[in-house]
Every structure is written in structure tokens, then in C-alpha cells.
CSV table of C-alpha atoms and ligand atoms in Angstrom, one decimal:
chain,number,residue,atom,x,y,z
A,9,MET,CA,24.6,-46.3,-50.4
A,10,ARG,CA,28.4,-45.9,-50.5
A,11,ARG,CA,29.7,-42.4,-51.3
A,12,ARG,CA,31.6,-41.8,-54.6
A,13,PHE,CA,35.3,-41.0,-54.4
A,14,ILE,CA,36.7,-39.1,-57.4
A,15,ALA,CA,40.5,-38.9,-57.1
A,16,GLY,CA,43.2,-37.3,-59.3
A,17,ASN,CA,46.7,-38.7,-59.1
A,18,TRP,CA,48.9,-36.1,-60.5
A,19,LYS,CA,52.1,-38.2,-60.5
A,20,MET,CA,55.2,-36.1,-61.3
A,21,PHE,CA,53.2,-33.3,-62.9
A,22,ASN,CA,51.9,-30.0,-61.6
A,23,GLY,CA,54.6,-28.3,-59.6
A,24,PRO,CA,53.8,-25.5,-57.1
A,25,SER,CA,52.9,-22.8,-59.6
A,26,ALA,CA,50.8,-25.1,-61.8
A,27,THR,CA,49.1,-26.4,-58.7
A,28,SER,CA,48.2,-22.8,-57.6
A,29,GLU,CA,46.8,-22.2,-61.1
A,30,PHE,CA,44.8,-25.4,-61.0
A,31,MET,CA,43.3,-24.5,-57.7
A,32,SER,CA,42.4,-21.0,-58.8
A,33,ALA,CA,40.5,-22.5,-61.7
A,34,PHE,CA,39.1,-25.7,-60.2
A,35,VAL,CA,38.0,-24.6,-56.7
A,36,PRO,CA,35.4,-22.0,-57.9
A,37,LYS,CA,34.2,-24.4,-60.6
A,38,LEU,CA,33.7,-27.1,-58.0
A,39,ALA,CA,31.7,-24.7,-55.8
A,40,SER,CA,29.5,-23.4,-58.6
A,41,SER,CA,28.7,-26.7,-60.2
A,42,GLU,CA,25.5,-27.2,-58.3
A,43,ASP,CA,25.0,-30.9,-58.8
A,44,ILE,CA,28.6,-31.7,-57.7
A,45,ALA,CA,28.4,-29.3,-54.7
A,46,SER,CA,25.1,-30.8,-53.6
A,47,ASN,CA,26.4,-34.3,-53.8
A,48,ILE,CA,29.5,-33.3,-51.8
A,49,ASN,CA,27.3,-31.5,-49.2
A,50,LYS,CA,25.1,-34.5,-48.8
A,51,GLY,CA,28.1,-36.8,-48.2
A,52,MET,CA,27.4,-38.6,-51.4
A,53,MET,CA,30.7,-37.7,-53.1
A,54,GLU,CA,34.2,-36.7,-52.3
A,55,VAL,CA,36.7,-35.2,-54.7
A,56,ALA,CA,40.4,-35.4,-54.1
A,57,VAL,CA,43.7,-34.5,-55.7
A,58,PHE,CA,47.0,-36.3,-54.9
A,59,ALA,CA,49.8,-33.8,-55.6
A,60,PRO,CA,53.6,-34.1,-55.6
A,61,PHE,CA,55.1,-33.5,-52.2
A,62,VAL,CA,56.5,-30.1,-53.2
A,63,SER,CA,53.0,-29.0,-54.4
A,64,LEU,CA,51.1,-30.0,-51.3
A,65,ASP,CA,51.5,-26.6,-49.6
A,66,ALA,CA,50.2,-24.8,-52.7
A,67,ALA,CA,47.3,-27.3,-52.9
A,68,THR,CA,46.2,-27.0,-49.3
A,69,LYS,CA,46.5,-23.2,-49.4
A,70,GLY,CA,44.7,-23.0,-52.8
A,71,LYS,CA,41.8,-25.1,-51.7
A,72,GLU,CA,41.0,-23.2,-48.4
A,73,GLY,CA,37.3,-23.2,-47.7
A,74,SER,CA,36.7,-25.9,-50.3
A,75,PRO,CA,35.7,-29.5,-49.5
A,76,LEU,CA,38.3,-30.6,-52.0
A,77,ILE,CA,40.5,-33.3,-50.4
A,78,VAL,CA,44.3,-33.0,-50.7
A,79,GLY,CA,46.5,-36.1,-50.4
A,80,ALA,CA,50.0,-37.2,-51.1
A,81,GLN,CA,51.2,-40.0,-53.5
A,82,ASN,CA,53.5,-41.8,-51.1
A,83,MET,CA,55.1,-41.7,-47.6
A,84,HIS,CA,57.6,-43.4,-45.4
A,85,TRP,CA,56.5,-45.7,-42.6
A,86,GLU,CA,58.7,-44.1,-39.9
A,87,LYS,CA,57.6,-40.9,-38.3
A,88,SER,CA,61.1,-39.4,-38.6
A,89,GLY,CA,64.7,-40.5,-38.9
A,90,ALA,CA,67.8,-40.7,-41.1
A,91,PHE,CA,65.9,-41.5,-44.3
A,92,THR,CA,67.3,-39.1,-46.9
A,93,GLY,CA,64.7,-38.1,-49.5
A,94,GLU,CA,61.7,-39.5,-47.6
A,95,VAL,CA,58.6,-37.8,-46.2
A,96,SER,CA,56.6,-39.1,-43.2
A,97,ALA,CA,52.9,-39.2,-42.3
A,98,PRO,CA,53.1,-36.6,-39.5
A,99,MET,CA,54.8,-34.2,-42.1
A,100,LEU,CA,52.0,-34.8,-44.5
A,101,LYS,CA,49.4,-34.1,-41.8
A,102,GLU,CA,51.2,-30.9,-40.9
A,103,LEU,CA,50.7,-29.7,-44.4
A,104,GLY,CA,47.0,-30.4,-44.3
A,105,CYS,CA,46.9,-33.8,-46.1
A,106,THR,CA,44.2,-36.2,-45.0
A,107,HIS,CA,44.8,-39.0,-47.5
A,108,VAL,CA,47.8,-40.8,-49.1
A,109,ILE,CA,48.2,-43.2,-52.0
A,110,ILE,CA,50.0,-46.4,-51.0
A,111,GLY,CA,51.3,-49.0,-53.4
A,112,HIS,CA,50.6,-47.4,-56.7
A,113,SER,CA,51.9,-49.7,-59.4
A,114,GLU,CA,54.6,-47.2,-60.4
A,115,ARG,CA,55.9,-47.4,-56.8
A,116,ARG,CA,55.7,-51.2,-56.9
A,117,HIS,CA,57.3,-51.8,-60.3
A,118,ILE,CA,59.6,-48.8,-60.9
A,119,PHE,CA,60.7,-48.2,-57.4
A,120,ARG,CA,60.5,-51.8,-56.3
A,121,GLU,CA,58.4,-51.3,-53.2
A,122,THR,CA,57.6,-54.7,-51.7
A,123,SER,CA,54.4,-55.9,-50.1
A,124,GLU,CA,56.1,-55.7,-46.7
A,125,ASP,CA,57.0,-52.0,-47.3
A,126,LEU,CA,53.4,-51.3,-48.3
A,127,HIS,CA,52.0,-53.1,-45.3
A,128,LYS,CA,54.2,-51.0,-43.0
A,129,LYS,CA,53.1,-47.8,-44.8
A,130,LEU,CA,49.5,-48.7,-44.4
A,131,LEU,CA,49.8,-49.2,-40.7
A,132,ALA,CA,51.8,-46.0,-40.3
A,133,ALA,CA,49.2,-44.0,-42.3
A,134,LEU,CA,46.3,-45.5,-40.2
A,135,GLU,CA,48.2,-44.6,-37.0
A,136,GLU,CA,48.3,-41.0,-38.0
A,137,ASN,CA,44.7,-41.0,-39.2
A,138,LEU,CA,45.6,-40.5,-42.8
A,139,THR,CA,43.2,-42.4,-45.1
A,140,PRO,CA,45.3,-44.7,-47.4
A,141,VAL,CA,44.2,-45.3,-51.0
A,142,PHE,CA,45.8,-48.8,-51.3
A,143,CYS,CA,46.4,-49.8,-54.9
A,144,VAL,CA,46.4,-53.3,-56.3
A,145,GLY,CA,46.6,-54.4,-59.9
A,146,GLU,CA,48.0,-57.0,-62.3
A,147,LEU,CA,50.5,-56.8,-65.1
A,148,LEU,CA,49.5,-57.6,-68.7
A,149,GLU,CA,51.4,-60.9,-68.6
A,150,GLU,CA,49.7,-61.8,-65.4
A,151,ARG,CA,46.2,-61.1,-66.9
A,152,GLU,CA,47.2,-63.1,-70.0
A,153,SER,CA,48.4,-66.1,-68.0
A,154,GLY,CA,45.1,-66.1,-66.1
A,155,SER,CA,46.6,-65.2,-62.7
A,156,THR,CA,44.8,-61.8,-62.2
A,157,PHE,CA,42.8,-63.0,-59.2
A,158,ASP,CA,45.8,-64.6,-57.5
A,159,VAL,CA,47.9,-61.5,-57.9
A,160,ILE,CA,45.1,-59.3,-56.5
A,161,ARG,CA,44.5,-61.7,-53.6
A,162,LYS,CA,48.2,-61.7,-52.7
A,163,GLN,CA,48.6,-57.9,-53.0
A,164,LEU,CA,45.5,-57.1,-51.0
A,165,MET,CA,46.1,-59.7,-48.2
A,166,ALA,CA,49.8,-58.8,-47.8
A,167,GLY,CA,48.8,-55.2,-47.4
A,168,LEU,CA,46.0,-55.8,-45.0
A,169,LYS,CA,47.4,-58.7,-42.9
A,170,VAL,CA,47.1,-58.5,-39.1
A,171,MET,CA,44.5,-55.8,-39.4
A,172,ASP,CA,41.0,-56.2,-38.1
A,173,GLY,CA,37.8,-55.0,-39.6
A,174,SER,CA,37.8,-51.8,-37.6
A,175,ASP,CA,41.1,-50.8,-39.3
A,176,VAL,CA,39.6,-51.3,-42.7
A,177,ALA,CA,36.0,-50.2,-42.7
A,178,ASP,CA,35.7,-46.6,-43.5
A,179,LYS,CA,39.5,-46.1,-43.0
A,180,ILE,CA,41.1,-47.7,-46.1
A,181,ILE,CA,40.1,-47.0,-49.7
A,182,VAL,CA,41.1,-49.8,-52.2
A,183,ALA,CA,42.0,-48.9,-55.8
A,184,TYR,CA,42.1,-51.5,-58.6
A,185,GLU,CA,44.4,-50.4,-61.3
A,186,PRO,CA,45.3,-52.9,-63.9
A,187,VAL,CA,48.9,-52.0,-64.9
A,188,TRP,CA,48.2,-52.5,-68.6
A,189,ALA,CA,45.5,-49.9,-68.5
A,190,ILE,CA,47.6,-47.1,-66.9
A,191,GLY,CA,48.5,-44.3,-69.3
A,192,THR,CA,48.0,-46.6,-72.3
A,193,GLY,CA,44.6,-45.3,-73.4
A,194,LYS,CA,43.4,-49.0,-72.9
A,195,THR,CA,40.6,-49.0,-70.3
A,196,ALA,CA,39.6,-52.3,-68.9
A,197,SER,CA,36.0,-52.9,-70.0
A,198,SER,CA,33.5,-51.8,-67.3
A,199,GLU,CA,32.6,-55.5,-66.9
A,200,ASP,CA,36.2,-56.6,-66.5
A,201,ALA,CA,36.8,-53.9,-63.9
A,202,GLN,CA,33.6,-54.9,-62.1
A,203,GLU,CA,34.7,-58.5,-62.0
A,204,VAL,CA,37.9,-57.7,-60.2
A,205,CYS,CA,36.3,-55.1,-57.9
A,206,ALA,CA,33.6,-57.6,-56.9
A,207,PHE,CA,36.4,-60.1,-56.2
A,208,ILE,CA,38.1,-57.6,-53.9
A,209,ARG,CA,34.8,-57.0,-52.1
A,210,LYS,CA,34.3,-60.7,-51.7
A,211,LEU,CA,37.8,-61.1,-50.3
A,212,LEU,CA,37.1,-58.3,-47.8
A,213,ALA,CA,33.8,-60.0,-46.8
A,214,ASP,CA,35.6,-63.4,-46.3
A,215,THR,CA,38.3,-61.8,-44.3
A,216,PHE,CA,36.6,-59.0,-42.3
A,217,GLY,CA,32.9,-59.7,-42.7
A,218,GLU,CA,30.1,-58.5,-44.9
A,219,GLY,CA,29.7,-55.2,-42.9
A,220,VAL,CA,33.2,-54.1,-43.6
A,221,ALA,CA,33.1,-55.2,-47.3
A,222,GLU,CA,29.8,-53.3,-47.8
A,223,LYS,CA,31.3,-50.1,-46.4
A,224,THR,CA,34.6,-50.2,-48.2
A,225,ILE,CA,35.1,-47.8,-51.1
A,226,ILE,CA,36.7,-49.5,-54.1
A,227,LEU,CA,38.0,-47.4,-57.0
A,228,TYR,CA,38.9,-48.3,-60.6
A,229,GLY,CA,41.9,-46.6,-62.2
A,230,GLY,CA,43.5,-46.8,-65.7
A,231,SER,CA,42.8,-44.4,-68.6
A,232,VAL,CA,39.6,-42.9,-67.0
A,233,LYS,CA,38.3,-39.9,-68.9
A,234,PRO,CA,35.1,-37.8,-68.7
A,235,GLU,CA,33.6,-40.0,-71.5
A,236,ASN,CA,34.0,-43.4,-69.9
A,237,THR,CA,33.4,-42.4,-66.2
A,238,ALA,CA,29.6,-42.9,-66.2
A,239,SER,CA,29.9,-46.4,-67.6
A,240,ILE,CA,32.6,-47.4,-65.2
A,241,LEU,CA,30.6,-46.1,-62.2
A,242,SER,CA,27.4,-47.8,-63.3
A,243,MET,CA,29.1,-51.0,-62.0
A,244,LYS,CA,27.8,-52.3,-58.7
A,245,ASP,CA,31.2,-52.7,-56.9
A,246,ILE,CA,33.0,-49.6,-58.3
A,247,ASP,CA,32.5,-46.6,-56.1
A,248,GLY,CA,34.9,-44.2,-57.7
A,249,VAL,CA,37.8,-43.6,-60.0
A,250,LEU,CA,41.6,-42.9,-59.6
A,251,VAL,CA,42.5,-40.7,-62.5
A,252,GLY,CA,46.0,-39.9,-63.9
A,253,GLY,CA,46.3,-37.9,-67.1
A,254,ALA,CA,42.7,-36.6,-67.2
A,255,SER,CA,43.0,-35.1,-63.7
A,256,LEU,CA,45.7,-32.6,-64.6
A,257,LYS,CA,43.4,-30.1,-66.2
A,258,PRO,CA,40.6,-28.5,-64.3
A,259,ASP,CA,38.0,-28.9,-67.0
A,260,SER,CA,38.5,-32.6,-67.7
A,261,PHE,CA,38.7,-33.4,-64.0
A,262,LEU,CA,35.5,-31.5,-63.4
A,263,GLY,CA,33.9,-33.4,-66.3
A,264,ILE,CA,34.8,-36.7,-64.5
A,265,ALA,CA,33.3,-35.4,-61.2
A,266,LYS,CA,30.1,-34.3,-63.1
A,267,ALA,CA,29.8,-37.7,-64.7
A,268,ALA,CA,30.0,-39.2,-61.2
A,269,VAL,CA,27.0,-37.3,-59.7
A,270,GLN,CA,24.4,-39.6,-58.4
B,1219,13P,P1,45.9,-42.8,-66.3
B,1219,13P,O1,44.5,-42.3,-65.9
B,1219,13P,O2,46.8,-41.7,-66.9
B,1219,13P,O3,45.8,-44.0,-67.1
B,1219,13P,O4,46.6,-43.2,-64.9
B,1219,13P,C1,46.0,-44.0,-64.0
B,1219,13P,C2,46.7,-44.0,-62.7
B,1219,13P,O5,47.8,-44.6,-62.6
B,1219,13P,C3,46.1,-43.3,-61.6
B,1219,13P,O6,46.7,-43.6,-60.4
């Protein structure tokens, strides 16, 4: 059975003080919630927050002693250099990050990151042993024109090209986030999300073999809330959720983790 991965992407919310407050409230709740703690201890679940760069130090300090994972939302592909405003994988590791989101739709569409940029970022993250959460997802017009699967195939394959199965199995988490469901309150139906996540697993199987596909964690993201988590996670190929708005407050994020207990 694949473990569940419950991730909060805080986007440009929760500065350092809000992060410390979140940690003071969330970490004890996570520890005292017996079913979640037991799932985490047995390796059946992981819970992660992806904080803004400036809040990572507060997040890693605030979670000390807790199995909560702290990750970043982006990184540059070079280790260092003249890249004003950028942050590298070794810098993230130095702060205690173990994971990093690569290719969130807001990076693709607002900041115009290309598939080639994302491919370089994935390789750089793997080189530093950071686990990338690699996001793919279609726009509303792409869904309406029937090109969802084409878009997903292109994004996934452009990111993972030249890799072999050993780079992917257990090392990369894939997140399916339909752009039209992000921050809109519109969730893809569990069945629609399952259909695309199954397609992603099939692509992984065709490219890297069944063994790799079976091991890979695939998440759904887009208007996930405590109330719809159980239904989404009841789907065979959805192993976790990537949560925006509902991860910002300790109680709602905890409610999502509770609904994910298996
Ligand atoms: P919302 O949960 O706010 O829709 O955001 C989803 C998302 O983009 C997570 O990465």
C-alpha cells in the first residue's frame, strides 16, 4: 500500500510570525491526534507544509521533534551564482527542507516558467536529495477543448525526460492540479481527478515500468477541504492532496489529515 501524502502549499501567505504561530498550534495537535500520529509512525502517512522562503527557518525551528515535513515552493536549478532574487537547492537543505514544489501552475502561468526550466529544476532537486512535488494540470480551455490528456502527457514527459526509473520511484511525487479548480472553490469530481491520476500512473508505467508506477505517490490539488478529502482519497490512484487555502489554519489542515487516516 502506498503511503498518503498530505501537503499544504501556503503560497504567499504565512510570514515568519504567522508561521511560528501556526507551528505552535499545529505541532502539538498533530502529536496528540492519535490516529494521525499512529499512521505517521507506521509510515502510512506523511504531512508536509510548503512555506514561503522567508518563513522556512521559522517552520523548521517550530517543528523540531515533530515528523512534520517542511518544504519550499520553488528553487533555482543552479547551486549558486549571479541570479538575483533566486534561492538554490543547497540553501533550502541548509534550512532543513527535504521537499520542494516544482512547476506549480502559478509558476508556469504567472511567472512563465517553461517545461525546460522545470526539467532543470527537477534534476537539480534530485541531485541534492530534495524530493520534488512536480505539478501538472490543464487550463479550463484545455479541458473544454478535450486536450486534458495531451497537456498532462506533455508536461509530465517534458519534466521527467532523460530520467530513468530509479530517479522517479520513491524520489518524485507527482501532483495533478487542474488550474480551473485552484482557489475557485470548484473541485474536480473525485471521478474526474481519478481519471487523470490513473492516466498519469499509466504514463509512468509505460515509460518506467509497472514497479515504478505502483510506487509513485500521486496527489490531487484544487479546492481541497476537510469535507471533500475522504471522497478524493477513496480513489484508487490518488494517494494524497496538495492543499492551498485550507492548509493555512491549523484546524482545517488537521481536519484534512484526519480525513486521510487509513
Ligand atoms: P486551493 O486549495 O486554494 O484551491 O489551492 C490549490 C493549490 O494550488 C495547491 O497547490
